[in-house]
PDB file of C-alpha atoms in Angstrom:
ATOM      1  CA  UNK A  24      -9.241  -9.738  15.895  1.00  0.00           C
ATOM      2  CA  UNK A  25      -8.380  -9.494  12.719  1.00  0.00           C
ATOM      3  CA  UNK A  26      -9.218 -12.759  10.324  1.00  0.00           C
ATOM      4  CA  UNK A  27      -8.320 -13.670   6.400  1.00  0.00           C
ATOM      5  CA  UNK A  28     -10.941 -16.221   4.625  1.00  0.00           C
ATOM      6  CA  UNK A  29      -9.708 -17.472   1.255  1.00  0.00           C
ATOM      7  CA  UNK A  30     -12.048 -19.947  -0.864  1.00  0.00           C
ATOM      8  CA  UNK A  31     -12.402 -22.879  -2.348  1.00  0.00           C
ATOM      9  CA  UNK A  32      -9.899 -24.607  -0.485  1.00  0.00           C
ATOM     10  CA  UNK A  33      -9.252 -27.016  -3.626  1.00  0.00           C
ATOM     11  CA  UNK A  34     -10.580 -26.263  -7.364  1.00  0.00           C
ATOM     12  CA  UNK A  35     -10.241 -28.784  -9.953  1.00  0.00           C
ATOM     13  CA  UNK A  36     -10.917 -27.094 -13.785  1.00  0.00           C
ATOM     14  CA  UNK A  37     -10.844 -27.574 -16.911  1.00  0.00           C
ATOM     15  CA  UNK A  38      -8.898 -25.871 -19.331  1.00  0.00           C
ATOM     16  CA  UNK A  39     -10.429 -22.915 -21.041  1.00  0.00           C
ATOM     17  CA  UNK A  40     -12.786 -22.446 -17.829  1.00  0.00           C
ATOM     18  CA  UNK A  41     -13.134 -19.497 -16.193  1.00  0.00           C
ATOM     19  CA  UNK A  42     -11.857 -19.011 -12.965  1.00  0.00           C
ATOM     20  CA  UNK A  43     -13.378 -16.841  -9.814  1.00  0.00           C
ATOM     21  CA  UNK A  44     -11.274 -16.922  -5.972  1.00  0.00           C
ATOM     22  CA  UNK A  45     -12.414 -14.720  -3.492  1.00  0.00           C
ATOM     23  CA  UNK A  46     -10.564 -13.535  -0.358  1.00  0.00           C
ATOM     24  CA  UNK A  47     -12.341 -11.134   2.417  1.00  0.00           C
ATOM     25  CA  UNK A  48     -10.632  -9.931   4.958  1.00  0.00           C
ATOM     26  CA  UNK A  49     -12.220  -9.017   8.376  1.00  0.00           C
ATOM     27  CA  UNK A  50     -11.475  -6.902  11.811  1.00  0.00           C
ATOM     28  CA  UNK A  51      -9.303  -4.462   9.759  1.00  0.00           C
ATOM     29  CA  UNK A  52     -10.260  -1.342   7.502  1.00  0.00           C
ATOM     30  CA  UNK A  53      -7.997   0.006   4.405  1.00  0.00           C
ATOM     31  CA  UNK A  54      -5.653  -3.251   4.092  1.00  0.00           C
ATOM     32  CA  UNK A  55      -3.278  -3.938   1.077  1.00  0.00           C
ATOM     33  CA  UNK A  56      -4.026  -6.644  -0.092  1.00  0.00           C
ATOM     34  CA  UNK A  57      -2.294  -9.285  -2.442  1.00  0.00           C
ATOM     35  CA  UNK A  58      -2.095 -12.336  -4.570  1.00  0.00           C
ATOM     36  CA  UNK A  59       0.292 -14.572  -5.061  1.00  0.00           C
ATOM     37  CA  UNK A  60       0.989 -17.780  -6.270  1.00  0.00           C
ATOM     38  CA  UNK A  61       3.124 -21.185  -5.106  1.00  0.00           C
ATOM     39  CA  UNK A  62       3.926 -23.563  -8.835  1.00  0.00           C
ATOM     40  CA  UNK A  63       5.191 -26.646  -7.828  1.00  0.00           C
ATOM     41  CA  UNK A  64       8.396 -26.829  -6.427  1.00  0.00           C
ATOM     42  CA  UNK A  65       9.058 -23.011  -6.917  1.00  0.00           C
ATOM     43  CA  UNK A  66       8.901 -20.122  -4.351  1.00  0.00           C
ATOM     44  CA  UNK A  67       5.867 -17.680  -3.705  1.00  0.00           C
ATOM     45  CA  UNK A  68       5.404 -15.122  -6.902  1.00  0.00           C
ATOM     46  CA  UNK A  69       3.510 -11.612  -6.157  1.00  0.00           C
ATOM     47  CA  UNK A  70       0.624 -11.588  -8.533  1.00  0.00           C
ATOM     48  CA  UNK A  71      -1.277  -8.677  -7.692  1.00  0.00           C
ATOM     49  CA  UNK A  72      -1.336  -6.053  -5.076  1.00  0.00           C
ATOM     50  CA  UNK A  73      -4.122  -3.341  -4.313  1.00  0.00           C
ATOM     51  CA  UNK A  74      -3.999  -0.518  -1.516  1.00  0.00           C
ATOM     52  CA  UNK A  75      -7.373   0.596  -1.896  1.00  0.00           C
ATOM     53  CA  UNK A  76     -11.065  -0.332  -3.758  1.00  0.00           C
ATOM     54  CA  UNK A  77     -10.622  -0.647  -7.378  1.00  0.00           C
ATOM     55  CA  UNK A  78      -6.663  -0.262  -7.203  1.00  0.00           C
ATOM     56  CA  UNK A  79      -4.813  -3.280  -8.593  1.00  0.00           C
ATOM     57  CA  UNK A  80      -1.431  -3.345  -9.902  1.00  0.00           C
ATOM     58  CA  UNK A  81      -0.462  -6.335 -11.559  1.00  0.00           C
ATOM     59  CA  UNK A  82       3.667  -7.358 -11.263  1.00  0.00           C
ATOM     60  CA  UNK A  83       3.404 -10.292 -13.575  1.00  0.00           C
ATOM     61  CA  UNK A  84       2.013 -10.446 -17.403  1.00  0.00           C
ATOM     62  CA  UNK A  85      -0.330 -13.089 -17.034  1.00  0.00           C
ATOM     63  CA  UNK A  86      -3.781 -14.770 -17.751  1.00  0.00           C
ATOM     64  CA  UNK A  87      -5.008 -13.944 -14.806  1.00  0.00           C
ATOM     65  CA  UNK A  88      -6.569 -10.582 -13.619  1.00  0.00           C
ATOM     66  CA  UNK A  89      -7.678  -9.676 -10.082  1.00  0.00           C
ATOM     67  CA  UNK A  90     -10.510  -7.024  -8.360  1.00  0.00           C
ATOM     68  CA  UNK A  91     -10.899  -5.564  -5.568  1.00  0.00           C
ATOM     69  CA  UNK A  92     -14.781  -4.348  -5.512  1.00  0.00           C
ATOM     70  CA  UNK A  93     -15.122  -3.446  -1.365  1.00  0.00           C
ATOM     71  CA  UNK A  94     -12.476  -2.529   1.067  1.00  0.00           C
ATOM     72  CA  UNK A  95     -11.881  -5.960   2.528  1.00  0.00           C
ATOM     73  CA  UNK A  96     -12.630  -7.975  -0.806  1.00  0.00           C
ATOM     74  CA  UNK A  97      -9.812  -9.127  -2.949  1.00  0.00           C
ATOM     75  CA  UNK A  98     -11.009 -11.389  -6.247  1.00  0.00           C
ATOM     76  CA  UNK A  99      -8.701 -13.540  -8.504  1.00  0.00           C
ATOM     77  CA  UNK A 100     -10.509 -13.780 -12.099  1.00  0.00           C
ATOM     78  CA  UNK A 101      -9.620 -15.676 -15.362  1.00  0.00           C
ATOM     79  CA  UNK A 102     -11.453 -15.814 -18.404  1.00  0.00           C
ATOM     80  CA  UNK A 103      -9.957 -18.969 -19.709  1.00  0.00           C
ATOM     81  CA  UNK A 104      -7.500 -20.989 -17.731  1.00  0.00           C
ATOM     82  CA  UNK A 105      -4.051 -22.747 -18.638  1.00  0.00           C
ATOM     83  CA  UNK A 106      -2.620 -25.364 -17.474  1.00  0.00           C
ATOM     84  CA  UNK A 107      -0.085 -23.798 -16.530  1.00  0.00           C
ATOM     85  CA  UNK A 108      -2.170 -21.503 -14.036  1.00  0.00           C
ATOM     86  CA  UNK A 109      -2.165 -24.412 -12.258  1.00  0.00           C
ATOM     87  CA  UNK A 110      -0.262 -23.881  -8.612  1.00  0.00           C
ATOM     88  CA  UNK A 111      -0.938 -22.816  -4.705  1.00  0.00           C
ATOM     89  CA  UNK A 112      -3.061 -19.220  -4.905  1.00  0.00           C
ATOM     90  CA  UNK A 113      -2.378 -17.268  -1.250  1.00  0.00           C
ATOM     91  CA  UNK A 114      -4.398 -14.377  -0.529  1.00  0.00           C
ATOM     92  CA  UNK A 115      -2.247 -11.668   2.161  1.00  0.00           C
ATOM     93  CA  UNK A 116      -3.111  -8.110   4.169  1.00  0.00           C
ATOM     94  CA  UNK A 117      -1.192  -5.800   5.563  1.00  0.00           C
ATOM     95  CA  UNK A 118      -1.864  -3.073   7.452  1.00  0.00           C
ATOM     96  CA  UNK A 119       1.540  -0.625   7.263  1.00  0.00           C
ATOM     97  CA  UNK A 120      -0.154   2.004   9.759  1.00  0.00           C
ATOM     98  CA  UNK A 121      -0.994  -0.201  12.991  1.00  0.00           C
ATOM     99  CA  UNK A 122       2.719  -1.062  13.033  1.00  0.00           C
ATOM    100  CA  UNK A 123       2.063  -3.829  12.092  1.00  0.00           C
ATOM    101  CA  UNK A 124       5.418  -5.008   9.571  1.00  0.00           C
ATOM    102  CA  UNK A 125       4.243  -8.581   8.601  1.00  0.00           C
ATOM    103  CA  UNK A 126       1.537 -10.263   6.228  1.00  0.00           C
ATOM    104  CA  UNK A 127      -1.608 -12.148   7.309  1.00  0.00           C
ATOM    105  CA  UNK A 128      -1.931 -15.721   5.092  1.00  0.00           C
ATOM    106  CA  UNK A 129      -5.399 -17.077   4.375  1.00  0.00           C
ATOM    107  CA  UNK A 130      -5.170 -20.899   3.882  1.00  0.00           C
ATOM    108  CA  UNK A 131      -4.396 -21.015   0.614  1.00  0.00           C
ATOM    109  CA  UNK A 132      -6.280 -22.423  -3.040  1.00  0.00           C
ATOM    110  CA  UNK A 133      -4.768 -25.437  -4.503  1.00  0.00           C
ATOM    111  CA  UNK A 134      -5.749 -24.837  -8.160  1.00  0.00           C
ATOM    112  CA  UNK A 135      -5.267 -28.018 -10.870  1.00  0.00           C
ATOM    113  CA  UNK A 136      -6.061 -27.333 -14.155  1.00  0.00           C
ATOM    114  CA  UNK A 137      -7.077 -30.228 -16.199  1.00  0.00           C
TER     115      UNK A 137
ATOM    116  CA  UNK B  26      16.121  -4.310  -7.522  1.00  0.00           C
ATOM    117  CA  UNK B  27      15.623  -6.125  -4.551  1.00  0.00           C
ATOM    118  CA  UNK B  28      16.222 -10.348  -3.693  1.00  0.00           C
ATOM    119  CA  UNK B  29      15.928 -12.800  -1.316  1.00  0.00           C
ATOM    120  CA  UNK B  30      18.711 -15.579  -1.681  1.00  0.00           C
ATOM    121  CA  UNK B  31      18.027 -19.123   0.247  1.00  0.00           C
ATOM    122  CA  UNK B  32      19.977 -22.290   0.859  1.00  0.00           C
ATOM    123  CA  UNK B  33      19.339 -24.540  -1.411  1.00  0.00           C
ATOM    124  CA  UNK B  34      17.173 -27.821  -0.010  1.00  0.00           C
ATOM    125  CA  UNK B  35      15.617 -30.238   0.744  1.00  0.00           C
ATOM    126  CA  UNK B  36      17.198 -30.214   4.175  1.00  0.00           C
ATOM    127  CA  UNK B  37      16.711 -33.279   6.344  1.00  0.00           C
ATOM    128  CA  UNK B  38      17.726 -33.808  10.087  1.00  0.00           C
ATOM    129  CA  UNK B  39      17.257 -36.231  12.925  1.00  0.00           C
ATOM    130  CA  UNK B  40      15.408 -35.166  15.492  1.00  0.00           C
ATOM    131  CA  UNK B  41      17.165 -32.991  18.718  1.00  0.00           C
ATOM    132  CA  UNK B  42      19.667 -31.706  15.797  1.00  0.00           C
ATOM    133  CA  UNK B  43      20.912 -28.755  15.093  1.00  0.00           C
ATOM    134  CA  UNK B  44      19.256 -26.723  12.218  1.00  0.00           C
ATOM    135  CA  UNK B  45      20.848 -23.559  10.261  1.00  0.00           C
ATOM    136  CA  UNK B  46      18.737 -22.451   6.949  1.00  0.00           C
ATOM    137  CA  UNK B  47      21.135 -19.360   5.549  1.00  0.00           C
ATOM    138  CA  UNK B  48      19.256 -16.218   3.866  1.00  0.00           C
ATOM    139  CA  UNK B  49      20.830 -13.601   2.809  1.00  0.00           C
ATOM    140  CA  UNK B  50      19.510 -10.557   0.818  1.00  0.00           C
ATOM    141  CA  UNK B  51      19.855  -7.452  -1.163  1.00  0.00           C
ATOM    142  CA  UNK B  52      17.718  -4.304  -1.190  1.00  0.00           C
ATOM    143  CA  UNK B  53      18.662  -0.696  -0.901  1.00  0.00           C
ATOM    144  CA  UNK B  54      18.191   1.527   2.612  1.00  0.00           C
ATOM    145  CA  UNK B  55      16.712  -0.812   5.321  1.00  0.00           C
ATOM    146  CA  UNK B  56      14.157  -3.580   4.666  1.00  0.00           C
ATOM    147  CA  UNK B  57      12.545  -5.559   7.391  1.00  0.00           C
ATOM    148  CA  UNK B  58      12.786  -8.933   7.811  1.00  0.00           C
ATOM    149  CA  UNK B  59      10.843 -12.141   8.242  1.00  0.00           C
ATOM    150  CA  UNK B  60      11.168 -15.813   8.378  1.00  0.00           C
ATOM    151  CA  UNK B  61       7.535 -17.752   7.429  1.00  0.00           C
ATOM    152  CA  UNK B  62       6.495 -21.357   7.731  1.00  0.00           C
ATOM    153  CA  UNK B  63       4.218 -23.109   5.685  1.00  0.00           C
ATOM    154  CA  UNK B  64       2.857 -26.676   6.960  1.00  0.00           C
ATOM    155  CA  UNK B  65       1.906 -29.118   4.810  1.00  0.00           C
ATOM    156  CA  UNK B  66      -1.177 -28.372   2.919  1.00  0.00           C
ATOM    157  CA  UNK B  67      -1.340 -25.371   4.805  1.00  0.00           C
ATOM    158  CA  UNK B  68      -0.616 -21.179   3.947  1.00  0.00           C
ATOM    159  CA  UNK B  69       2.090 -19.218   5.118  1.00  0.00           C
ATOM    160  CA  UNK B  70       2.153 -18.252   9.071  1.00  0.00           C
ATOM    161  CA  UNK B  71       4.774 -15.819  10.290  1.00  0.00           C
ATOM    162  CA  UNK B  72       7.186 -17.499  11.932  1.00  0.00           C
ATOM    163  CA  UNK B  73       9.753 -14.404  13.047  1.00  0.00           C
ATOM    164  CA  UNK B  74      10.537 -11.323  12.154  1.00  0.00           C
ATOM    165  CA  UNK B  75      13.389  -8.348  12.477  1.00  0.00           C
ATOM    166  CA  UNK B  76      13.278  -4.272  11.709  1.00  0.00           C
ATOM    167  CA  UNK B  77      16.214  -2.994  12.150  1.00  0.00           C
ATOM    168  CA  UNK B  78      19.909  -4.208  12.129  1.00  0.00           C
ATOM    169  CA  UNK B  79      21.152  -6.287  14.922  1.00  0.00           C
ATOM    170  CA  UNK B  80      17.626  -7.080  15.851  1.00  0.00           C
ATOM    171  CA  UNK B  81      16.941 -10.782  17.010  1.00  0.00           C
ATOM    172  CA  UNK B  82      13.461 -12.292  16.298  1.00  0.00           C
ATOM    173  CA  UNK B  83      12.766 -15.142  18.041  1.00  0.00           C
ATOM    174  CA  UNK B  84       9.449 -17.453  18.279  1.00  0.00           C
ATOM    175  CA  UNK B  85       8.981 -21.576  19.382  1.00  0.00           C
ATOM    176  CA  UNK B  86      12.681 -22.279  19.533  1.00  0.00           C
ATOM    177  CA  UNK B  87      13.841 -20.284  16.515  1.00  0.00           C
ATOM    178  CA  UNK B  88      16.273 -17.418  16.219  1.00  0.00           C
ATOM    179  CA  UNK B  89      17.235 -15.008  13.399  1.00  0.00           C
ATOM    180  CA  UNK B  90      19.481 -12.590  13.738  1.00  0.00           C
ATOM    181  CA  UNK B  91      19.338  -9.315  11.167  1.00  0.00           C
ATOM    182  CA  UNK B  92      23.144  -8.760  10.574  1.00  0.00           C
ATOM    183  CA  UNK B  93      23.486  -5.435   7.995  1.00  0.00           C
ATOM    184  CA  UNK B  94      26.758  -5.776   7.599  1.00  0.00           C
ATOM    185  CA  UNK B  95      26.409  -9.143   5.600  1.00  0.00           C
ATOM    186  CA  UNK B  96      23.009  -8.525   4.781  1.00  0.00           C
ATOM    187  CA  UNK B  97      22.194 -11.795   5.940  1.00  0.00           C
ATOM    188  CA  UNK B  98      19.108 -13.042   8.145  1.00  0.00           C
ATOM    189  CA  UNK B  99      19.744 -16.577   8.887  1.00  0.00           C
ATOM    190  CA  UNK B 100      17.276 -19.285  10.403  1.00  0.00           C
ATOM    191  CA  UNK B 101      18.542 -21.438  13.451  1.00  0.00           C
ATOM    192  CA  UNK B 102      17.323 -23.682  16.112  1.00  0.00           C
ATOM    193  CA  UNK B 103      19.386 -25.858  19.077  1.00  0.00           C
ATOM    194  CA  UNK B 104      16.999 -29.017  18.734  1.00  0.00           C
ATOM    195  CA  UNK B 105      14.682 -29.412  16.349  1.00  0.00           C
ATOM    196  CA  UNK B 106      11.870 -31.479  16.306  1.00  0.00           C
ATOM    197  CA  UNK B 107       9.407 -33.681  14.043  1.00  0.00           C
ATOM    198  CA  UNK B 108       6.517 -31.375  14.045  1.00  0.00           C
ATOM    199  CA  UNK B 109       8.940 -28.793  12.516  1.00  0.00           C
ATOM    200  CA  UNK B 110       9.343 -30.313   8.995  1.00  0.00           C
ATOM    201  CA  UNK B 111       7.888 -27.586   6.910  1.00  0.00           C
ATOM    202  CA  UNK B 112       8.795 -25.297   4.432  1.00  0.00           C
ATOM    203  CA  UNK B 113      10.593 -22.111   5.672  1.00  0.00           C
ATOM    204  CA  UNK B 114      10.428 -19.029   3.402  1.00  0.00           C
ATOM    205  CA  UNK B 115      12.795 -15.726   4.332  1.00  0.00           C
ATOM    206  CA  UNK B 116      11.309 -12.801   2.897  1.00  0.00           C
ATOM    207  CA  UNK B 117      11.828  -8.992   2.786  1.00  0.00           C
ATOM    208  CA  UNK B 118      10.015  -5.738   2.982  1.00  0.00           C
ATOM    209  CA  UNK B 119      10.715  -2.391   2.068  1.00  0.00           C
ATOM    210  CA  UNK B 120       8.384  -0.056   2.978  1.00  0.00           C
ATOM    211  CA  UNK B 121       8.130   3.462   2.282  1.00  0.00           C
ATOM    212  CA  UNK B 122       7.598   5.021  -1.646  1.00  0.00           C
ATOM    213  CA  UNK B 123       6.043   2.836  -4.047  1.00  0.00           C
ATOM    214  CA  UNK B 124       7.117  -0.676  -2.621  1.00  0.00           C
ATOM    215  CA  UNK B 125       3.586  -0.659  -0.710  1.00  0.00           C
ATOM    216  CA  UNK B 126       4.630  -2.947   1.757  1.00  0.00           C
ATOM    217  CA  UNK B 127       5.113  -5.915  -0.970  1.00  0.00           C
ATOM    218  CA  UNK B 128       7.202  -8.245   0.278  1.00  0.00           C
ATOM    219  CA  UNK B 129       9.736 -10.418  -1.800  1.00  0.00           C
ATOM    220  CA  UNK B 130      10.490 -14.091  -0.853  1.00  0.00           C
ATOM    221  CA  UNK B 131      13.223 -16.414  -1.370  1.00  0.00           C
ATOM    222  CA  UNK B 132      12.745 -20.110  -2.935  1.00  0.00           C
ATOM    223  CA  UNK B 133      11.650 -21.520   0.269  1.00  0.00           C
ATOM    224  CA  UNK B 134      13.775 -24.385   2.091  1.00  0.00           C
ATOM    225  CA  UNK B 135      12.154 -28.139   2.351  1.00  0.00           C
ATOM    226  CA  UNK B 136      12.996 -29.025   6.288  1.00  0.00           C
ATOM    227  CA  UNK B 137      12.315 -32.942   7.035  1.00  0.00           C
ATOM    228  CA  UNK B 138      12.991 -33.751  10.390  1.00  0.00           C
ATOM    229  CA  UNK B 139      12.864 -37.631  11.436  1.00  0.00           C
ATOM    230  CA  UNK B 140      12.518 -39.191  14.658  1.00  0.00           C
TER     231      UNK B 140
END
């Protein structure tokens, strides 16, 4: 079966830190994969999206960049953090070709910048 | 370009009530639909989902209907109960082109439910 692992679960930072999430999909080969992010209060925002290794398209001018550097590997990156990167990071995968017409959640990155 | 509209919330209900949380939507050809729930301090799990119009999705008590004709996808349940206070996203999908399957959510409806 198919499986989504997203870490740290919580992140505390300061500002200016950099900033590294990982997300790794497993069970599944090819998946798009995304980013997006929760800010308090305010619906889910798509951040990034990649449909294959070392394709990212970014939706939103940000601070933040992302990576994708093996098929089932998806990595949020900052150089220097804000505070007002601060929010709920969700890593997704879909897979369009098994039929399959929904997203897969991993647990989700509470991220407070300080 | 295309949007997901929800009712605005917080919406909170006694227990065994009825619950409605409207969606509607606009997008070009046919999207597919889905309703997710996120617990607290938890990500977003599929909740229900529809393809094509007239389609009902249905999962744990909850229906949606996918009505075309006023592009509208609403969220309803006969009796709800405690354990369902969560927040309820609707969300579409187009697929096909260059959407790559990216799907766009509405502002996501606060559901309190008390005993």
């Amino acid at each position: 079966s198919q499986t989504i692992h997203q870490w740290p679960a919580t992140l505390v930072q300061p500002v200016g830190s950099p900033l590294s999430l990982e997300c790794t999909v497993e069970g599944t080969s090819n998946p798009n994969l995304y980013w997006y992010r929760q800010a308090a209060g305010r619906g889910l925002q798509l951040l990034f999206y990649s449909v294959g290794i070392g394709q990212i398209s970014s939706e939103v001018p940000q601070n933040l960049s992302a990576s994708r550097p093996q098929d089932r590997q998806f990595i949020l990156s900052s150089k220097k953090l804000l505070l007002s990167d601060s929010g709920f990071y969700l890593c997704a995968w879909s897979s369009l070709g098994q039929g399959d017409y929904g997203y897969t959640f991993g647990s989700g990155t509470r991220l407070t910048v300080v | 370009g295309n949007s997901v509209t929800q009712m605005e919330g917080p919406v909170t209900l006694s227990e065994e009530a009825f619950l409605t949380i409207n969606c509607t939507y606009t997008a070009t050809g046919y999207p597919s639909l889905f309703w997710y729930v996120q617990y607290p301090g938890e990500g977003l799990q599929l909740l229900l989902k529809a393809t094509k119009a007239d389609d009902k999705g249905s999962n744990k008590g909850f229906e949606a209907t996918y009505r075309k004709e006023t592009t509208s996808f609403h969220l309803e349940k006969g009796s709800v109960q405690v354990s369902d206070s969560a927040v309820y996203f609707c969300a579409l999908r187009r697929d096909g082109g260059t959407s790559y399957g990216k799907l766009t959510f509405g502002q996501g409806t606060i559901l309190t439910v008390h005993p």
